[in-house]
Coordinates of C-alpha atoms in Angstrom, one line a residue:
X1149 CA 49.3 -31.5 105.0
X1150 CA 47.9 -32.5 101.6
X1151 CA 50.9 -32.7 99.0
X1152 CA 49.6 -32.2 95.2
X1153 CA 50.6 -34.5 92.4
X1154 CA 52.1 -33.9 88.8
X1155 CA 50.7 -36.6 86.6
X1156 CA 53.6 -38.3 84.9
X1157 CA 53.8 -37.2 80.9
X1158 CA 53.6 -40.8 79.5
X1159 CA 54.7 -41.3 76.0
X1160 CA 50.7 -42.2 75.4
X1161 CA 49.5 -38.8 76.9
X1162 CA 52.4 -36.8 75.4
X1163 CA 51.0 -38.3 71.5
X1164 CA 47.1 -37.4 72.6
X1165 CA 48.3 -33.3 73.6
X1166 CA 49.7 -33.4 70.3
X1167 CA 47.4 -34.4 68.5
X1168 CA 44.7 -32.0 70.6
X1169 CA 47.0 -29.5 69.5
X1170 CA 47.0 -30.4 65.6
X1171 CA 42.8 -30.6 66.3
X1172 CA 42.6 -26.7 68.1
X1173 CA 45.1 -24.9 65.2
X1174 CA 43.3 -27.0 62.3
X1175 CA 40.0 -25.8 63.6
X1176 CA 41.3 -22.2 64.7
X1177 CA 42.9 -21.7 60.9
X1178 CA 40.4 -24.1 58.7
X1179 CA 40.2 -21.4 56.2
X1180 CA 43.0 -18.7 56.3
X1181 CA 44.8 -17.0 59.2
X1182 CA 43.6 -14.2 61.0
X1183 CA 46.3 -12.3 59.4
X1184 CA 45.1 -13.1 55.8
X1185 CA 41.4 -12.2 56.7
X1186 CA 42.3 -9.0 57.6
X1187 CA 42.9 -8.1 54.1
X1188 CA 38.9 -7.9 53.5
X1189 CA 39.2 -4.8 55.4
X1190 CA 41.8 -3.4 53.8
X1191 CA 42.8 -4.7 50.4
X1192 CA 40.2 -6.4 49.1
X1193 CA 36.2 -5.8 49.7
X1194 CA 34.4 -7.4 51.9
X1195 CA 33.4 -10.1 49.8
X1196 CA 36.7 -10.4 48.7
X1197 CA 37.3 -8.5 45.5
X1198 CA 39.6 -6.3 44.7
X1199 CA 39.5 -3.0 45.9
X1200 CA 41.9 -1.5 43.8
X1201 CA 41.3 -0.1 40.0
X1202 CA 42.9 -1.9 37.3
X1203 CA 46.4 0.0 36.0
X1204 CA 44.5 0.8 32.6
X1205 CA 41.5 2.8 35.3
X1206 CA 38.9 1.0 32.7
X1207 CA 37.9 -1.4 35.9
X1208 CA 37.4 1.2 38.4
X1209 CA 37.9 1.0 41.8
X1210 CA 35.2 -0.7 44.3
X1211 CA 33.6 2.1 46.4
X1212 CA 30.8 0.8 48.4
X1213 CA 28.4 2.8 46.5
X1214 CA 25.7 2.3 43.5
X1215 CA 23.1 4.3 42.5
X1216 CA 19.6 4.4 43.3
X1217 CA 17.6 1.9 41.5
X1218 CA 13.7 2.2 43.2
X1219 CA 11.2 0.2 41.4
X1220 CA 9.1 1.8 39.2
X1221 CA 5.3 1.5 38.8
X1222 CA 5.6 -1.8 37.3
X1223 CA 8.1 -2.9 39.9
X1224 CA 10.9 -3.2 37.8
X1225 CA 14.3 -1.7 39.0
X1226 CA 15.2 1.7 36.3
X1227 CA 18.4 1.3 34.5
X1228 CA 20.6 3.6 36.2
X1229 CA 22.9 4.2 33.2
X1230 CA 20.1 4.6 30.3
X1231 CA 21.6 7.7 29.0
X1232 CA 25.2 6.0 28.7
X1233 CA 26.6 5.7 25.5
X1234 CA 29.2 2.4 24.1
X1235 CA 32.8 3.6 24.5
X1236 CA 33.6 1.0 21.3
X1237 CA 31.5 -1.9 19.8
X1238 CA 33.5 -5.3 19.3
X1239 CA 32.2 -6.8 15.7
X1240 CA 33.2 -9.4 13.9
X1241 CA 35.8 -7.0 11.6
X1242 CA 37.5 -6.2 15.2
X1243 CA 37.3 -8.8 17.4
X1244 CA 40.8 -9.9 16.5
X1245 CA 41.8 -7.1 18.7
X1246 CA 39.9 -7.7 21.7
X1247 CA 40.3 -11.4 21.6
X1248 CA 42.6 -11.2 25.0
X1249 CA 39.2 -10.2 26.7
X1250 CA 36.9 -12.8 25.4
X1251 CA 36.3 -16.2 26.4
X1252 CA 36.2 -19.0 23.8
X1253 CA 32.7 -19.4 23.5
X1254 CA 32.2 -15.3 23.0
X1255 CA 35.1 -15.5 20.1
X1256 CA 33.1 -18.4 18.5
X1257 CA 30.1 -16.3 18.6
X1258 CA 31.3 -14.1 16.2
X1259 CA 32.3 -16.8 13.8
X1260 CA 28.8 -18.6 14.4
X1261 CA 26.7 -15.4 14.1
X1262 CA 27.8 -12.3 11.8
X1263 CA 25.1 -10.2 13.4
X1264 CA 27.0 -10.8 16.5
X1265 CA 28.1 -7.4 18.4
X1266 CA 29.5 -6.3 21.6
X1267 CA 28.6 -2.7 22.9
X1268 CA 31.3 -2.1 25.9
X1269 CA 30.0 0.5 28.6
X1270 CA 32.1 1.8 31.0
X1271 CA 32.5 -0.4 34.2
X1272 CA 30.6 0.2 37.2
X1273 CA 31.4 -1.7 40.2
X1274 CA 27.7 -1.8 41.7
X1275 CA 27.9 -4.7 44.0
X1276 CA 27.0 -3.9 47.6
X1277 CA 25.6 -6.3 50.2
X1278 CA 24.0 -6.0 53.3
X1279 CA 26.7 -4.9 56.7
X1280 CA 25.5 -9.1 58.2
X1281 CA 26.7 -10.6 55.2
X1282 CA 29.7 -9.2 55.0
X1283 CA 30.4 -9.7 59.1
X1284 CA 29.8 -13.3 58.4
X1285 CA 32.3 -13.5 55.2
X1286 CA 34.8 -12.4 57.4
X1287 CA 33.6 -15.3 59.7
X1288 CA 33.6 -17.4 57.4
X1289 CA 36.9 -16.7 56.5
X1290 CA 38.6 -18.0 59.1
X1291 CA 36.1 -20.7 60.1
X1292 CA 35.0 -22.5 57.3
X1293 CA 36.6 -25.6 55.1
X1294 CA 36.0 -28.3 52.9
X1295 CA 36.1 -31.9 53.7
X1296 CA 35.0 -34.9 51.5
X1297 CA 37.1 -34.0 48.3
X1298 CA 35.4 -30.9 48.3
X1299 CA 31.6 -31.9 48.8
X1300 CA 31.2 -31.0 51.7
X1301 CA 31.2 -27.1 53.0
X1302 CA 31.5 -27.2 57.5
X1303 CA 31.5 -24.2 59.1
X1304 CA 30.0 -21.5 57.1
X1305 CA 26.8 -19.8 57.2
X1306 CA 25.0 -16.6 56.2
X1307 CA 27.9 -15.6 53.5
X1308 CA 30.5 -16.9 50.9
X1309 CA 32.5 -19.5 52.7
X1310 CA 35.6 -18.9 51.4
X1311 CA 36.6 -15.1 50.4
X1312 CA 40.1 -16.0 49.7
X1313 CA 40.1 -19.2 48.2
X1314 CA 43.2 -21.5 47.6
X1315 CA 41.3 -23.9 45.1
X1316 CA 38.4 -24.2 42.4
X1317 CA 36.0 -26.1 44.7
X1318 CA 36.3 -23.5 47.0
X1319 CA 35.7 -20.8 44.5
X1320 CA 32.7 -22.7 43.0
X1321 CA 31.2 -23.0 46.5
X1322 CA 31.7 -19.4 46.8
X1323 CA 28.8 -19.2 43.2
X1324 CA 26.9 -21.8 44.9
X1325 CA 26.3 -19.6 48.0
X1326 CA 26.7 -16.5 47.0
X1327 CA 23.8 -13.5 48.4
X1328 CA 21.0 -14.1 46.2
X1329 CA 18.6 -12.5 49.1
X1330 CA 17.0 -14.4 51.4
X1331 CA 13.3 -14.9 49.7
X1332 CA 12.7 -14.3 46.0
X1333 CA 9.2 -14.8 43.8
X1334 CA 9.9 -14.6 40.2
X1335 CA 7.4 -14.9 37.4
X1336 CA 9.7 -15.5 33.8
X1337 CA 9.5 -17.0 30.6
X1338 CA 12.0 -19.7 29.1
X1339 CA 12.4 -19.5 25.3
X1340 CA 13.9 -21.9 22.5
X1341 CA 15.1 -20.3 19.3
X1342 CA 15.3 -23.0 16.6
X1343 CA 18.0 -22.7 14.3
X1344 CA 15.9 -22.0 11.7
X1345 CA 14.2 -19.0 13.8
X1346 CA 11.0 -20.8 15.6
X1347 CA 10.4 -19.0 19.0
X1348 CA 9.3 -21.0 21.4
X1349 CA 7.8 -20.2 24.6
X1350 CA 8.5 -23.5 26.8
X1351 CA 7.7 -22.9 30.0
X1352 CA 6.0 -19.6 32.1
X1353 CA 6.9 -20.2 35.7
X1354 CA 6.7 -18.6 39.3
X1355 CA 10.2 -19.6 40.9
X1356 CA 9.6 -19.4 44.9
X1357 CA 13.2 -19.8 46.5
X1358 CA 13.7 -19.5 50.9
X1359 CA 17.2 -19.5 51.7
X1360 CA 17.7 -21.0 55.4
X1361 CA 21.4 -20.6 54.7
X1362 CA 20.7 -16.8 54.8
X1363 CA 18.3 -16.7 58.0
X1364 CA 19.6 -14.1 59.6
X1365 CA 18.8 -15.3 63.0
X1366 CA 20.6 -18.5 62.6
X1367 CA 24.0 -19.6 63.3
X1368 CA 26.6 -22.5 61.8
X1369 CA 25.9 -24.4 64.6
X1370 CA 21.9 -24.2 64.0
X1371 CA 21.8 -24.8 60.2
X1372 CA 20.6 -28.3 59.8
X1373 CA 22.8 -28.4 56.1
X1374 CA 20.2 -26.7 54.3
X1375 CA 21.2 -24.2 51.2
X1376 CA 17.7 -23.3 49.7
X1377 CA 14.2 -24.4 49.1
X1378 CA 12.8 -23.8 45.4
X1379 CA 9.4 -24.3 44.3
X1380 CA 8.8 -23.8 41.0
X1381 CA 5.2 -24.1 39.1
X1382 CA 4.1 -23.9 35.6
X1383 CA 1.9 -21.3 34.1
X1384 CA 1.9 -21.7 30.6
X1385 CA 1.9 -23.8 28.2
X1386 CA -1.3 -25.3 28.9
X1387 CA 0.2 -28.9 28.4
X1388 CA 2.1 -28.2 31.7
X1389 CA 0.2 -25.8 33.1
X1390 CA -0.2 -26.9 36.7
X1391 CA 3.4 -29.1 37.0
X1392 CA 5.4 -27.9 40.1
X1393 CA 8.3 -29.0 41.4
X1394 CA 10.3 -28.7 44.7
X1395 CA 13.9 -28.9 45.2
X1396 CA 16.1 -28.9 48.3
X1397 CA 19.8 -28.1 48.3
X1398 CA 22.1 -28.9 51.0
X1399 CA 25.8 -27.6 52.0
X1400 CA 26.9 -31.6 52.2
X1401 CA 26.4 -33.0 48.6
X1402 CA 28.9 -36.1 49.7
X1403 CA 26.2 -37.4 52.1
X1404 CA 23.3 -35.6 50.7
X1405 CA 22.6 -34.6 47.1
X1406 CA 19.8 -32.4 46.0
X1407 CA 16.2 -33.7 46.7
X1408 CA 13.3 -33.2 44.3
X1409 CA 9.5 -33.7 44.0
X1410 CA 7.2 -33.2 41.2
X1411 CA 3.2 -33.1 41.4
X1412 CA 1.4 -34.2 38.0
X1413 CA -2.0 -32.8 37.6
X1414 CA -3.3 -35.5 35.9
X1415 CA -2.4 -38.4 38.8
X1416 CA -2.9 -35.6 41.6
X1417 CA -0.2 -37.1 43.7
X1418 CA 3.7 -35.6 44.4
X1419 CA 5.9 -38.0 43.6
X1420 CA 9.6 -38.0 44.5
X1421 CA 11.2 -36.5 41.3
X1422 CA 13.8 -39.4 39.3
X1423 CA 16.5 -36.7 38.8
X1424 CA 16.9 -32.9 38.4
X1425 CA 20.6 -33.0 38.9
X1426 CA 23.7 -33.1 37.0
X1427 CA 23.2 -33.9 33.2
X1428 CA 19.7 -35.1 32.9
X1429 CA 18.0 -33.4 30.2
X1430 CA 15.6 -30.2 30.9
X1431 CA 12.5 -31.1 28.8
X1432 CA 11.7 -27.2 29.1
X1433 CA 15.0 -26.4 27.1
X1434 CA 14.3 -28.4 24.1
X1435 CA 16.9 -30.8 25.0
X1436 CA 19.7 -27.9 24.6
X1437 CA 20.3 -28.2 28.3
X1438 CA 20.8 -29.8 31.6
X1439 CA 19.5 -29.7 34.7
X1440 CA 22.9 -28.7 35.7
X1441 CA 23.2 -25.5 33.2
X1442 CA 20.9 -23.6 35.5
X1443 CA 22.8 -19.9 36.4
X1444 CA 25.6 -21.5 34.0
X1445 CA 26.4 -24.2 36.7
X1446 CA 23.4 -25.3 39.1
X1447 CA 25.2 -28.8 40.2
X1448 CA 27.0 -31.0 42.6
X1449 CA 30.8 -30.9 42.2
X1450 CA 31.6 -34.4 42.6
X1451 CA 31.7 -35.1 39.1
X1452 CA 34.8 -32.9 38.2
X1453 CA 38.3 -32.0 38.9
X1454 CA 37.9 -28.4 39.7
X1455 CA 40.9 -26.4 39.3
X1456 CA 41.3 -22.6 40.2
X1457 CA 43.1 -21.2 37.3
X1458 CA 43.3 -17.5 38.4
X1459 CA 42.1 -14.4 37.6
X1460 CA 42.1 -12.1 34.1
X1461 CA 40.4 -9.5 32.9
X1462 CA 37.3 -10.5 30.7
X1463 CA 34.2 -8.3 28.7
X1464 CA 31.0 -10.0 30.6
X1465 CA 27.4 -8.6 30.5
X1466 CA 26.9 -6.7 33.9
X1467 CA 24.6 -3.8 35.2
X1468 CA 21.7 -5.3 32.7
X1469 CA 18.1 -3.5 34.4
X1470 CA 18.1 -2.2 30.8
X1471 CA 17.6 -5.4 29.7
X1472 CA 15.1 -6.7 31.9
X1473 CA 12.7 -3.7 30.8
X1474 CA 12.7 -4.7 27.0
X1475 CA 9.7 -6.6 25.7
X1476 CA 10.7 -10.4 24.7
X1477 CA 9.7 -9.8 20.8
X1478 CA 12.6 -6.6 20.8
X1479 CA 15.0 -9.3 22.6
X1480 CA 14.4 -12.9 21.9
X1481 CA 16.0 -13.4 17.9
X1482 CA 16.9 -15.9 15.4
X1483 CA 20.7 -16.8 16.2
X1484 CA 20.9 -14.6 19.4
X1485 CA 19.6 -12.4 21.7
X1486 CA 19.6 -8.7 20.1
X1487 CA 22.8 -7.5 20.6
X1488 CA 22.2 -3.9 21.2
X1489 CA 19.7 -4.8 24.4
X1490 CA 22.7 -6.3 26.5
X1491 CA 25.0 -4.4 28.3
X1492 CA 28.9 -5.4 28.4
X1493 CA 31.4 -4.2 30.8
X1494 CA 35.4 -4.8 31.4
X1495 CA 35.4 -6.5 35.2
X1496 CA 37.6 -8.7 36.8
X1497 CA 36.9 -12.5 37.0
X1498 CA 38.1 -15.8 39.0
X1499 CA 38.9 -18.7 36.1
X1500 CA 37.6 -22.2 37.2
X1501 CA 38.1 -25.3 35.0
X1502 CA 36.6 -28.2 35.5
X1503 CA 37.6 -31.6 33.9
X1504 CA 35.3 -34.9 33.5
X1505 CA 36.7 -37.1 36.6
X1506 CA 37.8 -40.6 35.6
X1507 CA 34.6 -42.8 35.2
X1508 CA 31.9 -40.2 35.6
X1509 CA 29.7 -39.5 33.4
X1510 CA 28.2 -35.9 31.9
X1511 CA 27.5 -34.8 28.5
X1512 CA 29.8 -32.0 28.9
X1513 CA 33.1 -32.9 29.2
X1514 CA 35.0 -29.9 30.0
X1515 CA 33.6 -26.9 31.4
X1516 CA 35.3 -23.1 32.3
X1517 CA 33.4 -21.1 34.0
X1518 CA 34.4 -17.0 34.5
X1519 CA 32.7 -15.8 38.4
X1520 CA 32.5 -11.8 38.6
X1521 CA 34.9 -11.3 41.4
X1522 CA 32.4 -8.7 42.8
X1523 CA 29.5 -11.0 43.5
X1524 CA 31.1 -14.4 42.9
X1525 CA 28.5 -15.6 40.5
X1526 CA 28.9 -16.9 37.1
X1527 CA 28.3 -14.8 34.2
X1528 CA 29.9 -16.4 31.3
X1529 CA 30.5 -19.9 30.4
X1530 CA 32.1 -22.4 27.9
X1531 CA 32.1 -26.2 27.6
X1532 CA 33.5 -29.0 25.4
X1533 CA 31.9 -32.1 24.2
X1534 CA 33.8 -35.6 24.7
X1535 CA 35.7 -35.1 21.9
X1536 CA 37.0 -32.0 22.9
X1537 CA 35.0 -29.8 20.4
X1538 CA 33.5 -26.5 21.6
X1539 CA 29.8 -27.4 22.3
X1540 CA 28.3 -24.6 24.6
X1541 CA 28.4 -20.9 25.6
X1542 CA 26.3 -19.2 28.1
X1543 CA 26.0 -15.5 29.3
X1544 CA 24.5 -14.5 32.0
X1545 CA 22.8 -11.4 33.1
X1546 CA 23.1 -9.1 35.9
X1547 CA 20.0 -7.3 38.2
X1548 CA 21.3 -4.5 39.8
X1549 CA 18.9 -3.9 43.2
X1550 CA 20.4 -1.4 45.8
X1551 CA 17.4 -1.0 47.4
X1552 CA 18.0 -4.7 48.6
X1553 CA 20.8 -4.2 48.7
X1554 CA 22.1 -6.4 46.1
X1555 CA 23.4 -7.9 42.9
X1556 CA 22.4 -10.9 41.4
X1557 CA 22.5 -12.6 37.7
X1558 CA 18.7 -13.6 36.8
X1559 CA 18.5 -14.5 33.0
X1560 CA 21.0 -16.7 31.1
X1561 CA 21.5 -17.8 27.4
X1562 CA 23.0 -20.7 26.2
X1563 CA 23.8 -20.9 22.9
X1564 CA 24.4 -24.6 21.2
X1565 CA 27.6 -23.3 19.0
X1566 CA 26.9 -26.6 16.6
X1567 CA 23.0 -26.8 16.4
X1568 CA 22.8 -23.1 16.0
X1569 CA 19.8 -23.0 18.7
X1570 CA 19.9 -21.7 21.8
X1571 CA 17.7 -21.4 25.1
X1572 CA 17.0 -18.5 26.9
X1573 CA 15.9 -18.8 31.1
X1574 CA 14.7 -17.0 33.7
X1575 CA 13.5 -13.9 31.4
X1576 CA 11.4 -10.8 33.1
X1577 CA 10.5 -9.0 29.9
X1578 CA 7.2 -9.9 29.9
X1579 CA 6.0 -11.1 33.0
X1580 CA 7.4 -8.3 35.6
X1581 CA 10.2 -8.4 38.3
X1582 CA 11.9 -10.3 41.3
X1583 CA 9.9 -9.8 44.7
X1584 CA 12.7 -9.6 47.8
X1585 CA 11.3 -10.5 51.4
X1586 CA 13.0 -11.5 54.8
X1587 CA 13.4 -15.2 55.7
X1588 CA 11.1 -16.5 58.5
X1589 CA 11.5 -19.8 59.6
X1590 CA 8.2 -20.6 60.5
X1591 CA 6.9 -20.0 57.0
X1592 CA 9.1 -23.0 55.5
X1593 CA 6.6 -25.3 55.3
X1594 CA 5.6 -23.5 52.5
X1595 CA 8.7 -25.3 50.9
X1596 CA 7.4 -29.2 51.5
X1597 CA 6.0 -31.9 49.5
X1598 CA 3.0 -31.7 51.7
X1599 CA 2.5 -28.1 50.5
X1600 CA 3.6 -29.1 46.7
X1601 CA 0.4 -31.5 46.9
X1602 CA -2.0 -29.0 48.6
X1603 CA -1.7 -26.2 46.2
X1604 CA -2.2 -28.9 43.5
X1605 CA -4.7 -26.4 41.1
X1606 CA -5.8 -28.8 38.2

């Protein structure tokens, strides 16, 4: 007769279940509890907005539904609302009463520029994403967190990480991952306006961007860390006319920040780009803006204290197809973009602040940025100089694409508040609209250095 055995709990063994045990829940609740997710099925939206209407009913209630917005012969998306008309128009005599609603940099505006207007439309809460994105936000939202201060993002994949977030890193890797499809080919123009009223047209580009973090075969466990792949090449002017450039993000910026190539014409060779991060200056912007300025904030986080400060109510520029469909010389003016060809609406927004860490470094000292709480991407921003002065104010504009479906900012403004100059990115007017495909892993070569050098054209 065999007798079994009870191994004897030894203090030492007893310590190691524990700690197994700490391990399991801190991996089973890394984000928030089952319990908590549940709410994007309910309460909030799957991408974790609110569903509910504001008490005032001027931010309606999120539906699931937008209009039809097929590309027309041109292949630019119709503005569903053309036939809309203002409910009021914010001025400089008024904006005293509106003031709750704007940020900083939109009051300073109308001091800055007389000319300055706001036309408010009524709110339409368009942002719909595909049925996979959504199942892997609720994924995500039990199985992704931070580690490394907030650098690096474990877990996630194929959605926002973190649809109910508890902090402003969190939030700000919810902008830096949010649905921006999985392929996109844009053709756009970036201008300078002078403060004396010189248009410039910097830089005519064809942005290619493949998003392994969206492949929809793929899995957590499969990503290799990957975000995106972004080539972009130069069209016009002819004095850079055959530049490109390569850039490679990754979901760990603690152990891996961005990577970037650039291929010269004139030596023929790719060579691995000195920086294209953070606050180095973006010669195409006229020395207006950074690197990390792209979509209001294109940049790593380890240079800031990022703090959540809640949510408000704010006047941003949303639903803009209109916009899009305007030619540049109707649009692009001395002291602002024409105020009557962007479209303002009354939406909810998450507050981030982010504060100059102790000895970094970054031209802009203080930054708050306002995400849409519908698509969790920045659309309006302000930031402060070292000495605290009010430096910078950005807007940025939203493409509505259902057909996608999708909802995505594309152009931005930045306005200098104290040169009086501004630079405007990523505009369609003249050049056309954004091509959507499918991700295909096999086709990312197309995203190398190797290929950078290959398609080398002068």
């Amino acid at each position: 007769m065999t007798t079994k055995t009870t191994p004897t709990a030894t203090p030492k063994t007893i310590q190691l279940a524990a700690a197994l045990m700490v391990l399991v829940t801190t991996q089973a609740f890394a984000g928030v509890t089952p319990d908590e997710a549940a709410a994007l099925k309910s309460k909030l939206t799957p991408y974790g907005a609110e569903r509910a209407a504001n008490a005032q009913g001027t931010i309606p209630a999120w539906d699931g539904k937008a209009p039809a917005v097929n590309p027309d012969a041109k292949g630019r998306r119709i503005d569903p609302y053309a036939n809309e008309k203002p409910r009021f128009t914010i001025t400089a005599a008024n904006v005293a009463e509106h003031a709750e609603q704007l940020s900083e940099g939109t009051k300073a505006l109308f001091a800055k520029q007389p000319a300055f207007k706001i036309d408010v439309y009524p709110s339409h809460r368009t942002a719909n994403f595909a049925q996979g994105v959504y199942d892997q936000v609720f994924k995500n939202a039990t199985r992704a967190k931070l580690t490394n201060d907030g650098l690096t993002v474990e877990g996630a994949f194929g959605g926002i990480p973190f649809p109910i977030p508890k902090d402003g890193n969190e939030a700000m890797w919810n902008h830096t991952l949010s649905y921006r499809g999985q392929v996109t080919n844009i053709v756009s123009d970036k201008y300078v306006m002078t403060a004396s009223g010189d248009r410039i047209l910097t830089a005519r580009s064809r942005t290619q961007r493949a998003v392994p973090y969206y492949d929809p075969a793929g899995t957590p466990e499969q990503n290799n860390g990957e975000v995106s792949r972004t080539r972009i090449d130069y069209l016009e002017p002819a004095a850079i006319s055959g530049q490109s450039l390569l850039s490679i993000e990754y979901v760990d910026s603690f152990a891996k920040q961005k990577d970037g190539w650039q291929y010269l014409p004139g030596q023929r060779r790719v060579r691995k780009s000195p920086s294209i991060s953070h606050d180095a200056p973006d010669a195409s912007g006229g020395g207006l803006v950074s690197f990390d300025d792209v979509n209001l904030f294109q940049g790593e986080q380890d240079q800031y204290n990022i703090k959540l400060v809640g949510k408000r109510e704010l006047l941003i520029p949303a639903n803009n197809n209109g916009l899009f469909a305007k030619p540049s010389k109707d649009v692009v003016n001395k002291g602002l973009l024409a105020p009557e060809a962007v479209r303002w609406e009354l939406r909810r927004v998450w507050v981030v602040e982010m504060t100059l860490k102790e000895g970094k470094r970054n031209v802009q000292a203080k930054r708050r940025l306002y995400l849409d709480e519908d698509t969790w991407q920045a659309v309006v921003s302000d930031s402060w100089d070292a000495q605290g002065k009010l430096w910078r104010t950005g807007q940025a504009h939203t493409l509505l694409a259902s057909d996608q479906p999708m909802s995505m900012t594309v152009s931005y403004v930045i306005y200098d508040l104290q040169a009086g100059a501004y630079v405007y990115a990523a505009a369609l007017h003249d050049t056309g609209s954004v091509q959507f495909g499918n991700y295909l892993a096999k086709e990312l070569n197309k995203y190398s250095s190797a290929a950078l050098s290959s398609g080398g054209v002068r």
